[in-house]
Coordinates of C-alpha atoms in Angstrom, one line a residue:
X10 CA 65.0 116.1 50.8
X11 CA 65.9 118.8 47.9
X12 CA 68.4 117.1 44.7
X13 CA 71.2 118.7 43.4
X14 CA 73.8 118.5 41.3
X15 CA 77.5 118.5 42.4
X16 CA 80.4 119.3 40.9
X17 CA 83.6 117.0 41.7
X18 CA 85.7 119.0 44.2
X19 CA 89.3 119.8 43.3
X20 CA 91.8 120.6 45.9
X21 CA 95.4 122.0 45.1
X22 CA 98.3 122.3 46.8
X23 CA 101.2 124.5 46.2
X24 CA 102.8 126.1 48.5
X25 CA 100.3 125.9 51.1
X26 CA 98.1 127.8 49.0
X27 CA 94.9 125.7 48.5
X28 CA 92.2 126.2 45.6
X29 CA 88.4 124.2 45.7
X30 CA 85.6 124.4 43.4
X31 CA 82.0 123.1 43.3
X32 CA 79.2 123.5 41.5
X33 CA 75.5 122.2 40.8
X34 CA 76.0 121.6 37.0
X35 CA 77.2 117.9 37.0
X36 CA 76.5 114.8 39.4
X37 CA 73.3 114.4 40.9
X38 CA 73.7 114.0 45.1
X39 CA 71.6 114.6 48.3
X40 CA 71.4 117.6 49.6
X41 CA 71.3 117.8 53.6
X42 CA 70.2 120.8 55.8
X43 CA 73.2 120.2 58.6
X44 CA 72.5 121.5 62.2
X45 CA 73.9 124.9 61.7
X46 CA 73.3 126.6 58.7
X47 CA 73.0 130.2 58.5
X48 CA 69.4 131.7 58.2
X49 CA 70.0 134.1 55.4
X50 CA 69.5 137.5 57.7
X51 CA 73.1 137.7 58.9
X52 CA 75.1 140.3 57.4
X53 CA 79.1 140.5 57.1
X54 CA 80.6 143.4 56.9
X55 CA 83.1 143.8 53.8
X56 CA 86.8 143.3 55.3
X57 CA 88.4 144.7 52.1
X58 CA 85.5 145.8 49.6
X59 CA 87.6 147.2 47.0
X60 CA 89.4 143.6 46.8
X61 CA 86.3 142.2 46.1
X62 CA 85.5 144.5 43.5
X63 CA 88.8 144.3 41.1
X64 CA 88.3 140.3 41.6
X65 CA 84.7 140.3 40.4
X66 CA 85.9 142.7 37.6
X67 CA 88.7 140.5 36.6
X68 CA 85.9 137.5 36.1
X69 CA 83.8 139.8 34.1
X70 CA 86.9 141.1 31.9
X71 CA 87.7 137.1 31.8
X72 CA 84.3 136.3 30.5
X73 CA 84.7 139.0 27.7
X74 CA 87.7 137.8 26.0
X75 CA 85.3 134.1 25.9
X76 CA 82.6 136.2 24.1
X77 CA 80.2 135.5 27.4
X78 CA 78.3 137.8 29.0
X79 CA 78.7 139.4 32.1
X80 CA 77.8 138.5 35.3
X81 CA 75.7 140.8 37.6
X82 CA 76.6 141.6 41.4
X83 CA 74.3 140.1 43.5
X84 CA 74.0 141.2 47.2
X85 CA 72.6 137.6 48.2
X86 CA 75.4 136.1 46.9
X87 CA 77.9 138.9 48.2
X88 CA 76.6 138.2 51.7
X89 CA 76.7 134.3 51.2
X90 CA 80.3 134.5 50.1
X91 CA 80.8 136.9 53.2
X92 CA 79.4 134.7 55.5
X93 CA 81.6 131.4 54.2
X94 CA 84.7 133.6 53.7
X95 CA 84.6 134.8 57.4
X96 CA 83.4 131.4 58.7
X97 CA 86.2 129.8 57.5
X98 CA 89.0 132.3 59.0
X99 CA 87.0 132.6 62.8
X100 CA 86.4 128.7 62.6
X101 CA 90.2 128.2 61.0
X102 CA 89.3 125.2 58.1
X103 CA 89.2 125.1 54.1
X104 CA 85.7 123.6 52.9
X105 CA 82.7 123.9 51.0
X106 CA 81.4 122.9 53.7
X107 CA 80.5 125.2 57.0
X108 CA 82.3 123.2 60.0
X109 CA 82.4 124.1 63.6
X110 CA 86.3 124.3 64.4
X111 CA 86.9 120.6 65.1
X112 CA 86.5 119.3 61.8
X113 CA 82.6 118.3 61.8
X114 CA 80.3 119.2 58.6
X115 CA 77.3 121.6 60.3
X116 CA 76.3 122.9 56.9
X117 CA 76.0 121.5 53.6
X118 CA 77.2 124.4 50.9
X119 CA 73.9 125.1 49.0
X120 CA 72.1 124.9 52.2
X121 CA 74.8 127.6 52.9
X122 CA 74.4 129.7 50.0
X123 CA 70.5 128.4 49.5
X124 CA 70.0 130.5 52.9
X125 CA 70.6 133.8 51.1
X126 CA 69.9 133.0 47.6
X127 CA 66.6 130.7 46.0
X128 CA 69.0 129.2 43.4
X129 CA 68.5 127.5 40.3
X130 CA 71.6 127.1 39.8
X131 CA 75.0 127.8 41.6
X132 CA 78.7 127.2 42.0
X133 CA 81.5 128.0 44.3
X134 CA 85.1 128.6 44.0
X135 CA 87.5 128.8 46.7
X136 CA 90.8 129.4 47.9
X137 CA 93.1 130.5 50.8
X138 CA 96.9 131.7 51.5
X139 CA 96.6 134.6 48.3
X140 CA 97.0 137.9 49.6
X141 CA 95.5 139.8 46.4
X142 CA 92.9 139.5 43.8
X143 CA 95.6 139.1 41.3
X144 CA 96.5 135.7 43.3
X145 CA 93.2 134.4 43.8
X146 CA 92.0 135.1 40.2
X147 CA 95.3 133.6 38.9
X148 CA 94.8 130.4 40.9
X149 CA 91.5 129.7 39.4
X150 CA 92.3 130.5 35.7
X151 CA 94.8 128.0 36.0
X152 CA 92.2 125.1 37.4
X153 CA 90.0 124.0 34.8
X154 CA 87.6 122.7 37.0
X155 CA 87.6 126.8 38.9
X156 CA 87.8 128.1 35.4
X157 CA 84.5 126.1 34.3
X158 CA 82.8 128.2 37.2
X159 CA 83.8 131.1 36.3
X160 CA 82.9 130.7 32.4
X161 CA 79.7 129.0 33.4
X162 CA 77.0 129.9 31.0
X163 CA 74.1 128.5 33.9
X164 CA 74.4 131.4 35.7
X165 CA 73.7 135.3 35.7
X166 CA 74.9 136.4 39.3
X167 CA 78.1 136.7 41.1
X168 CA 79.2 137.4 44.7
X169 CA 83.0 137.5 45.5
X170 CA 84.2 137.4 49.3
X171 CA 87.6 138.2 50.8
X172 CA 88.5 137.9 54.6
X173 CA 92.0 137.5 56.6
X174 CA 92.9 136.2 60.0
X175 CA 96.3 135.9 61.4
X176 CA 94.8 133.0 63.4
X177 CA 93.6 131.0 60.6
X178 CA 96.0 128.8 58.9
X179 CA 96.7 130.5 55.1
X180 CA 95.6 134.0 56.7
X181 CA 93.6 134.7 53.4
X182 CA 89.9 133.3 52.1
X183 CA 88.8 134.2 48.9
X184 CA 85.1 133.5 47.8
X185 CA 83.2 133.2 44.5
X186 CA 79.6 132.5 44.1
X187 CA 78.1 132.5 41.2
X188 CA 74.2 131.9 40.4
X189 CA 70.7 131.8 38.8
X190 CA 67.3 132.2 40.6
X191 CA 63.9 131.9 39.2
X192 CA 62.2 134.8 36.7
X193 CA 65.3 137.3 37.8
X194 CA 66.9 138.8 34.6
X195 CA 69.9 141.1 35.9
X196 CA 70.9 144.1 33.7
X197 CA 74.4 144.9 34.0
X198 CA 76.1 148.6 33.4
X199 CA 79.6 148.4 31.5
X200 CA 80.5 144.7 32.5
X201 CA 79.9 145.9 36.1
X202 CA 82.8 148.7 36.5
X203 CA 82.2 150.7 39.5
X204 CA 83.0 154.2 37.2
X205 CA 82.2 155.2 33.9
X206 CA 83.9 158.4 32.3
X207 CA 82.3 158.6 29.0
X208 CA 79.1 158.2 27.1
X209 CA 77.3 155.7 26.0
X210 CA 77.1 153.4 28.7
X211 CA 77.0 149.6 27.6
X212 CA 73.9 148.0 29.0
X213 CA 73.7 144.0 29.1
X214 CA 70.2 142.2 29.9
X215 CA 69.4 138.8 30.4
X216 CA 66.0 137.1 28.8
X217 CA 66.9 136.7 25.6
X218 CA 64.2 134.3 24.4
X219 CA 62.2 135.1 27.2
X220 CA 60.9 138.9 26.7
X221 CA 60.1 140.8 22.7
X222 CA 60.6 144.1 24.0
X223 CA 61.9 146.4 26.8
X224 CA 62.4 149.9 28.0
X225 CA 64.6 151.6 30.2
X226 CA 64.7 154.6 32.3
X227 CA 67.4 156.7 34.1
X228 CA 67.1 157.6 37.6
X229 CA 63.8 158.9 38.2
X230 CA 63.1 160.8 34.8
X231 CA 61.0 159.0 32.1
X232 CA 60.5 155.5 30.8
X233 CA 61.6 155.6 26.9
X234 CA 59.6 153.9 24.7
X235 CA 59.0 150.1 24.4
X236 CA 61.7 149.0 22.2
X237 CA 62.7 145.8 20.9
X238 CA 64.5 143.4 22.9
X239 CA 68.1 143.1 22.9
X240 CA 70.4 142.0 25.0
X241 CA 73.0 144.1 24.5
X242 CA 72.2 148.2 23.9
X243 CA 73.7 151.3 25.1
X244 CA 72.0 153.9 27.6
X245 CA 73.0 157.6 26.6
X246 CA 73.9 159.7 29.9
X247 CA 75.3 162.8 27.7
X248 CA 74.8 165.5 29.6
X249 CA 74.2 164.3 32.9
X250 CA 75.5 165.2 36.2
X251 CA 78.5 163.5 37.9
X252 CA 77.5 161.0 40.6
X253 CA 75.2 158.1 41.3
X254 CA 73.6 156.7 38.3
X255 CA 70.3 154.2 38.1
X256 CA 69.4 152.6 34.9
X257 CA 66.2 150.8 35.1
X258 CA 65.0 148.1 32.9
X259 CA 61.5 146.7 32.2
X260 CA 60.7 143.6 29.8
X261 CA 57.3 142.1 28.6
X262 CA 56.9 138.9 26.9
X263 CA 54.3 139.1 23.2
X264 CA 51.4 139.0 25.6
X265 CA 52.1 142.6 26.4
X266 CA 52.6 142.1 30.2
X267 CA 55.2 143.3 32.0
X268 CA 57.0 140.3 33.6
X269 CA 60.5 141.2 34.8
X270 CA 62.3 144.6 36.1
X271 CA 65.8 145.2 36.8
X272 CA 68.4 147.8 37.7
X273 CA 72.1 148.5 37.7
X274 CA 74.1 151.7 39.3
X275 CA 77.2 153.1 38.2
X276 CA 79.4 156.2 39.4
X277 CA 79.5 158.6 36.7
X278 CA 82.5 160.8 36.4
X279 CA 82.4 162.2 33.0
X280 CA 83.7 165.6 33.9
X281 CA 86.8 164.3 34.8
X282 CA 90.3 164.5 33.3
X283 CA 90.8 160.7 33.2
X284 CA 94.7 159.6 34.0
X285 CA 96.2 156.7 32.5
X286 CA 94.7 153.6 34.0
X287 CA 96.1 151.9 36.7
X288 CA 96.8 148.3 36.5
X289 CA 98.5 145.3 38.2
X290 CA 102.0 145.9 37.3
X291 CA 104.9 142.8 37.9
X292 CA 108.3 145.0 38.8
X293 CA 111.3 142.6 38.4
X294 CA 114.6 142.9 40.4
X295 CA 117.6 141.6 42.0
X296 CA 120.3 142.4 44.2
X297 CA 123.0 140.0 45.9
X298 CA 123.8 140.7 50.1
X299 CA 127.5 140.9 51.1
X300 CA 127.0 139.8 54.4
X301 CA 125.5 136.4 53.4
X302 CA 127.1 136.4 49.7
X303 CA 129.2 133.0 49.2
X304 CA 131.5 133.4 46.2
X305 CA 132.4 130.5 45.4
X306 CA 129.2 129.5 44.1
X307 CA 127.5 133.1 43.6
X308 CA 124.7 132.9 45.8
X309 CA 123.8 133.6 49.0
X310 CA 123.4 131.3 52.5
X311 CA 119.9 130.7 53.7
X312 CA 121.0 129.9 57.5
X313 CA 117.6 131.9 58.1
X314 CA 115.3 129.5 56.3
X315 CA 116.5 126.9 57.2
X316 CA 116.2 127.3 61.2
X317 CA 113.0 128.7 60.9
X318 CA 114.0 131.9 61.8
X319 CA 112.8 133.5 59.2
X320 CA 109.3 135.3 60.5
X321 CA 106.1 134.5 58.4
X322 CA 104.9 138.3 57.9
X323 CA 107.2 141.7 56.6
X324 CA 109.3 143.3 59.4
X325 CA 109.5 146.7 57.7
X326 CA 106.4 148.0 60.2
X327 CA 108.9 149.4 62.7
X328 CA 110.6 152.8 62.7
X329 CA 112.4 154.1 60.6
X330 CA 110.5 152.1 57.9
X331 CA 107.1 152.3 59.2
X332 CA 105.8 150.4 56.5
X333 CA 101.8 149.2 56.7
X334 CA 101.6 146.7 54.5
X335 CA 100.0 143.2 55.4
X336 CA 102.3 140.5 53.5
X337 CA 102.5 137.7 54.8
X338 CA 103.9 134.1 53.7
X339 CA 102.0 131.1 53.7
X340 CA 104.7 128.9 53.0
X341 CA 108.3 130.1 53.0
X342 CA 110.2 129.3 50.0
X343 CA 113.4 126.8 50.9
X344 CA 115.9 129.4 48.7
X345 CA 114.3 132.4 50.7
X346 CA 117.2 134.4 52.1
X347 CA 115.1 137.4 54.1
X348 CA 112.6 140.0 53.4
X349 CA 113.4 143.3 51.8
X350 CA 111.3 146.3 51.3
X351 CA 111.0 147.4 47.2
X352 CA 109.9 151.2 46.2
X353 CA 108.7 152.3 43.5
X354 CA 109.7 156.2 42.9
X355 CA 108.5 158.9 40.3
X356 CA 110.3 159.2 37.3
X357 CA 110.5 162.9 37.8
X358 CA 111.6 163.0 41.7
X359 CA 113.4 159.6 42.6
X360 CA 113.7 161.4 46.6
X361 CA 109.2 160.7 46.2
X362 CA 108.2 157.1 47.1
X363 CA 105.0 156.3 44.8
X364 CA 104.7 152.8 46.4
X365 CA 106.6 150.0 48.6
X366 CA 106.2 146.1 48.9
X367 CA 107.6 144.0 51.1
X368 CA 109.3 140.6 49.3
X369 CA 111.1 138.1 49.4
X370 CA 115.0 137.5 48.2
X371 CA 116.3 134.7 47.1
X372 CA 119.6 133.1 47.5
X373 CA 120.4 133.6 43.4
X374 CA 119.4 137.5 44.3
X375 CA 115.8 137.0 42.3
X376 CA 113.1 139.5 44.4
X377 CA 109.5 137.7 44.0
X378 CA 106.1 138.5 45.7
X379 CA 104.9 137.4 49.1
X380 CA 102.2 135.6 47.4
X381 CA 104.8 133.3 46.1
X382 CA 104.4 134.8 42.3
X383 CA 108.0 133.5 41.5
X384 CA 108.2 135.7 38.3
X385 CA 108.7 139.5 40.6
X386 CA 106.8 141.7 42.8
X387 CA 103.1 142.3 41.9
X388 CA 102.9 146.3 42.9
X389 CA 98.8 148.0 42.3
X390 CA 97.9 151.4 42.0
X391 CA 101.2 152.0 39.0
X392 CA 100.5 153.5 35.5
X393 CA 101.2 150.8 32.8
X394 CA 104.2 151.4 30.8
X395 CA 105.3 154.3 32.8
X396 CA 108.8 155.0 33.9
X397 CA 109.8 154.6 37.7
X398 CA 113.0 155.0 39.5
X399 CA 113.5 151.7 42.0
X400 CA 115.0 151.6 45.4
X401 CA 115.7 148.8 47.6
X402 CA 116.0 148.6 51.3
X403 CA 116.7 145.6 54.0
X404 CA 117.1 145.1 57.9
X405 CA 121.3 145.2 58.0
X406 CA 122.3 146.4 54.7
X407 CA 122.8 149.8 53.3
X408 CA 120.3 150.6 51.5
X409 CA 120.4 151.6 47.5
X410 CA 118.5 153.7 44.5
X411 CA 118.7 152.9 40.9
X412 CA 120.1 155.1 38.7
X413 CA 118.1 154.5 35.7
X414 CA 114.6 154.9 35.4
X415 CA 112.9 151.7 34.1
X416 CA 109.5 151.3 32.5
X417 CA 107.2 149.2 34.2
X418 CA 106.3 146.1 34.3
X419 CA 109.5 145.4 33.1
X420 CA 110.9 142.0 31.1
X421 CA 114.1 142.1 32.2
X422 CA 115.4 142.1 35.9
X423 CA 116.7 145.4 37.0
X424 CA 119.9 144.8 38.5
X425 CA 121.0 146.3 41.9
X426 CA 124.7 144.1 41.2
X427 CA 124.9 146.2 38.4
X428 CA 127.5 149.4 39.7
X429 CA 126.1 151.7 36.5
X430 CA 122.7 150.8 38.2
X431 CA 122.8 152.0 41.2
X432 CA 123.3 155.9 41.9
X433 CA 127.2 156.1 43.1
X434 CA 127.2 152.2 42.8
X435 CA 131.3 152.4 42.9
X436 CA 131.1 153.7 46.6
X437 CA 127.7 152.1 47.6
X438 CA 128.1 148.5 46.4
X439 CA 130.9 146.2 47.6
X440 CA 132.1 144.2 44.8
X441 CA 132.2 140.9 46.1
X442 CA 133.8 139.4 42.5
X443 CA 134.3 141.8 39.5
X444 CA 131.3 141.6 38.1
X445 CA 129.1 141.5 41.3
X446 CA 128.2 144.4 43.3
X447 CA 126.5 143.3 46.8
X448 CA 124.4 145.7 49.4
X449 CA 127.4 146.9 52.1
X450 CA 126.6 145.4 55.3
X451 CA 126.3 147.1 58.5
X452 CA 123.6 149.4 58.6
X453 CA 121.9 147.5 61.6
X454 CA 119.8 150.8 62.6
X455 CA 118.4 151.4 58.8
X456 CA 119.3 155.1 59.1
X457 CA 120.9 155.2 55.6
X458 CA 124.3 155.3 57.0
X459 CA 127.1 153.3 59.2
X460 CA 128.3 155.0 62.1
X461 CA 128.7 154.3 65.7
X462 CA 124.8 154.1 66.5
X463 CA 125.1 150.4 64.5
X464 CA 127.8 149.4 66.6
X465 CA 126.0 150.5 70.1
X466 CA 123.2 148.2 68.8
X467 CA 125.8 144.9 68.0
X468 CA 126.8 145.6 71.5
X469 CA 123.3 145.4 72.6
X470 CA 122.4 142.5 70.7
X471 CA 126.0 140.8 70.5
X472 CA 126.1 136.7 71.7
X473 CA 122.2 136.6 71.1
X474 CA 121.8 132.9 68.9
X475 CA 118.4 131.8 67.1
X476 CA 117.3 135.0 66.7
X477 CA 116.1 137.7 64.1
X478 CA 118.4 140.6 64.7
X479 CA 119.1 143.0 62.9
X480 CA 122.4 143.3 63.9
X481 CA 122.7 139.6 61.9
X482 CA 124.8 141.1 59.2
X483 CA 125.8 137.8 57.9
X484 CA 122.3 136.1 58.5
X485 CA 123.5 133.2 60.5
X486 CA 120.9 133.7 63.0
X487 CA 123.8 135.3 65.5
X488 CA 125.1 137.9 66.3
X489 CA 129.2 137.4 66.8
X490 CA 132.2 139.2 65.8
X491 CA 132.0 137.8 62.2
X492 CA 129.0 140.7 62.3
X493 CA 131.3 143.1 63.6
X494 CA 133.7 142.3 61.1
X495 CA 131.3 143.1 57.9
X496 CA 130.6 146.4 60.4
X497 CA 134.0 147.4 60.4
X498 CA 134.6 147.1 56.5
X499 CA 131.9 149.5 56.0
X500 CA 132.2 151.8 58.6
X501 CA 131.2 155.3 58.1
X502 CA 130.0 154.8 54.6
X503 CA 126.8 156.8 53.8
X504 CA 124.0 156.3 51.7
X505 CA 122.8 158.5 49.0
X506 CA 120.2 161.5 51.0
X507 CA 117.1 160.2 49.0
X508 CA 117.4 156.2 50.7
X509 CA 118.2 158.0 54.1
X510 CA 115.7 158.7 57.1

């Protein structure tokens, strides 16, 4: 039997969203093969690659602002996160440990990892039911005992995993490995970005301690000269061609011998005009329904919610929306009033969408994320501190733009119950009290406009019970006359062209 050493395993749950971390740092335990451990050879193809990436860069950027070094990207640990990410979603559990659908331990999780990667040292974090990187890495910040892992200073390498299923409960894995094997010294490229757009390049080695001197090379030109050793140098790449880039590093102890080599590649892209960078942005929002609006308390019913009616992933994947976006709800908030779709539009054309989430509304007209971030809507891909135009559209309601353009992320809430906030807000918000303004009810077919073709499909759908219509105006889960009724208030009014299909 092999020893190791075993972290204490955390599990949290909020929301259905579950968090777990081990490591081999802290209490000594047996280690047991199981009856079903992988053999090492089996590869997993990336589900969402580029998921992976921002994650592990996020640890790296995390370890920075601890003054620790960063951690290189190891493909043996990449594959053994793979394997346990995906193992987890086709087998449907949450564990360390590999299991075989009904609950029984067939894999012990170093023998797990072990089977791709001779470790040293190692440590795991995990979690399920976060749709982004954002989530996951926000989830383990917050843990001390995840956090530990991911500032561990007994380890050089990382592998980060992501996989979905909409058969496994949470839908979402997310993976972190992190570890050390024997005489391998990683040399890491600017903290492990995938691009670099200017010269030098940062160039981090491990050994310190170990080696006196080193020397590097670039792609396949010459070696420089031996140099002293130092764990953090810069490579110079001025003048070099755009495109795959190989630095190579060779260190020697004070016997003269060469006794560790390692490489790192990066994209180069120096001839570029760099934009702005894009970041994570939080957009903040709310907006208040008339069909489900109560005034005597200012807020809205939640009849969906709380019959279950509500569906667990967006509905805006139909025409005329055609939204392809993968939200999805692990846990459906009790104050959750139905999915909307939120744009995003350029500042200098507010008829051009630059990005759409799906979210969720709340009964006090808050917007938050599908992830459950209750502070807004976490949108990617956006230009920090830029200005946006926001629209907002839903399943029954007519649909509105802002009038104002709002920099982003944004502290305060931008109001759709605002009528100077939304473009012709007099004639496109009903003003359910004087000082609210609520989306006008009735635009069942999401055209941008309430005509006949809305009442054709009330008709259609009218006396249905328990369902998720969209000719539910007032969100009670039926569709009666009391629909027909908000239909008839609104009738013929028309959306402004940029919100209309």
């Amino acid at each position: 039997m092999k020893t190791l050493f075993l972290g204490v395993v955390l599990l949290v749950v909020a929301n259905s969203i579950l968090c777990a971390q081990i490591n081999t740092f802290d209490n000594n335990v047996i280690l047991e093969p199981g009856i079903s451990c992988p053999t090492g050879s089996e590869v997993t193809i990336a589900q969402n690659q580029a998921a992976e990436d921002v994650l592990l860069e996020m640890i790296n950027a995390l370890r920075a602002q601890n003054s620790l070094p960063p951690l290189g990207k190891s493909a043996a640990l990449t594959e053994a996160a793979r394997y346990h990410a995906k193992d987890m979603c086709d087998f449907n559990y949450f564990n360390h440990a590999s299991q075989d659908g009904n609950g029984n331990t067939v894999c012990t999780p170093f023998s797990s990892i072990g089977a791709f990667y001779a470790w040293l040292a190692a440590a795991e974090n995990i979690c399920a039911g976060y749709t982004t990187p954002t989530g996951a890495f926000e989830a383990w910040a917050q843990s001390q005992g995840h956090l530990n892992n991911m500032l561990s200073t007994n380890v050089y390498e990382i592998g980060i995993a992501y996989f979905s299923s909409p058969t496994a409960q949470y839908g979402s894995r997310w993976v972190m490995n992190v570890g050390k094997k024997n005489n391998i010294y990683p040399v890491i490229l600017n903290g492990e970005a995938l691009t670099a757009t200017a010269t030098p390049l940062s160039l981090y080695t491990y050994g310190s301690g170990v080696f006196t001197e080193m020397r590097t090379k670039i792609n396949n030109g010459a070696w420089s000269s031996w140099l002293p050793f130092a764990t953090n140098s810069e490579v110079d790449i001025a003048g070099m061609s755009d495109g795959l880039c190989t630095v190579s590093v060779e260190m020697r102890n004070a016997s003269g011998s060469i006794t560790a080599a390692a490489s790192d590649q990066i994209t180069l892209d120096l001839g570029a005009t760099t934009p702005p960078p894009a970041v994570t942005i939080l957009v903040k929002a709310k907006a208040m329904l008339q069909g489900c609006f109560n005034t005597t308390n200012s807020l809205m019913t939640t009849h969906l919610q709380q019959n279950s009616i509500l569906p667990t992933a967006q509905p805006f994947n139909t025409s005329p929306w055609n939204y392809a976006g993968n939200e999805t709800m692990s846990a459906i908030p009790s104050n959750m009033v139905d999915w909307v779709l939120l744009e995003v539009r350029s500042s200098s054309d507010n008829s051009q969408i630059v990005a759409q989430k799906a979210a969720l509304l709340l009964n006090n007209g808050s917007i938050i994320d599908a992830s459950g971030n209750p502070a807004g809507v976490v949108f990617n891909g956006l230009t920090n501190n830029a200005t946006y135009y926001l629209s907002l559209k839903t399943r029954h309601h007519l649909a509105v733009l802002g009038s104002n353009s709002v920099q982003l992320p944004n502290a305060t809430p931008y109001d759709f119950t605002d009528t100077d906030q939304v473009v012709d807000g007099s004639q496109q918000l009903y003003l359910a009290t004087p000082d609210i303004g609520t989306l006008r009810a009735g635009d069942m077919d999401n055209n941008g406009t309430i005509t006949v073709s809305d009442f054709n499909l009330l008709q259609a759908q009218s006396g249905q019970i328990n369902v998720y219509n969209n000719s539910d105006c007032n969100l009670d889960r039926s569709t009666t006359v009391a629909d027909f009724n908000l239909y008839a208030l609104n009738i013929s009014k028309i959306g402004v062209a940029q919100i209309r299909y």
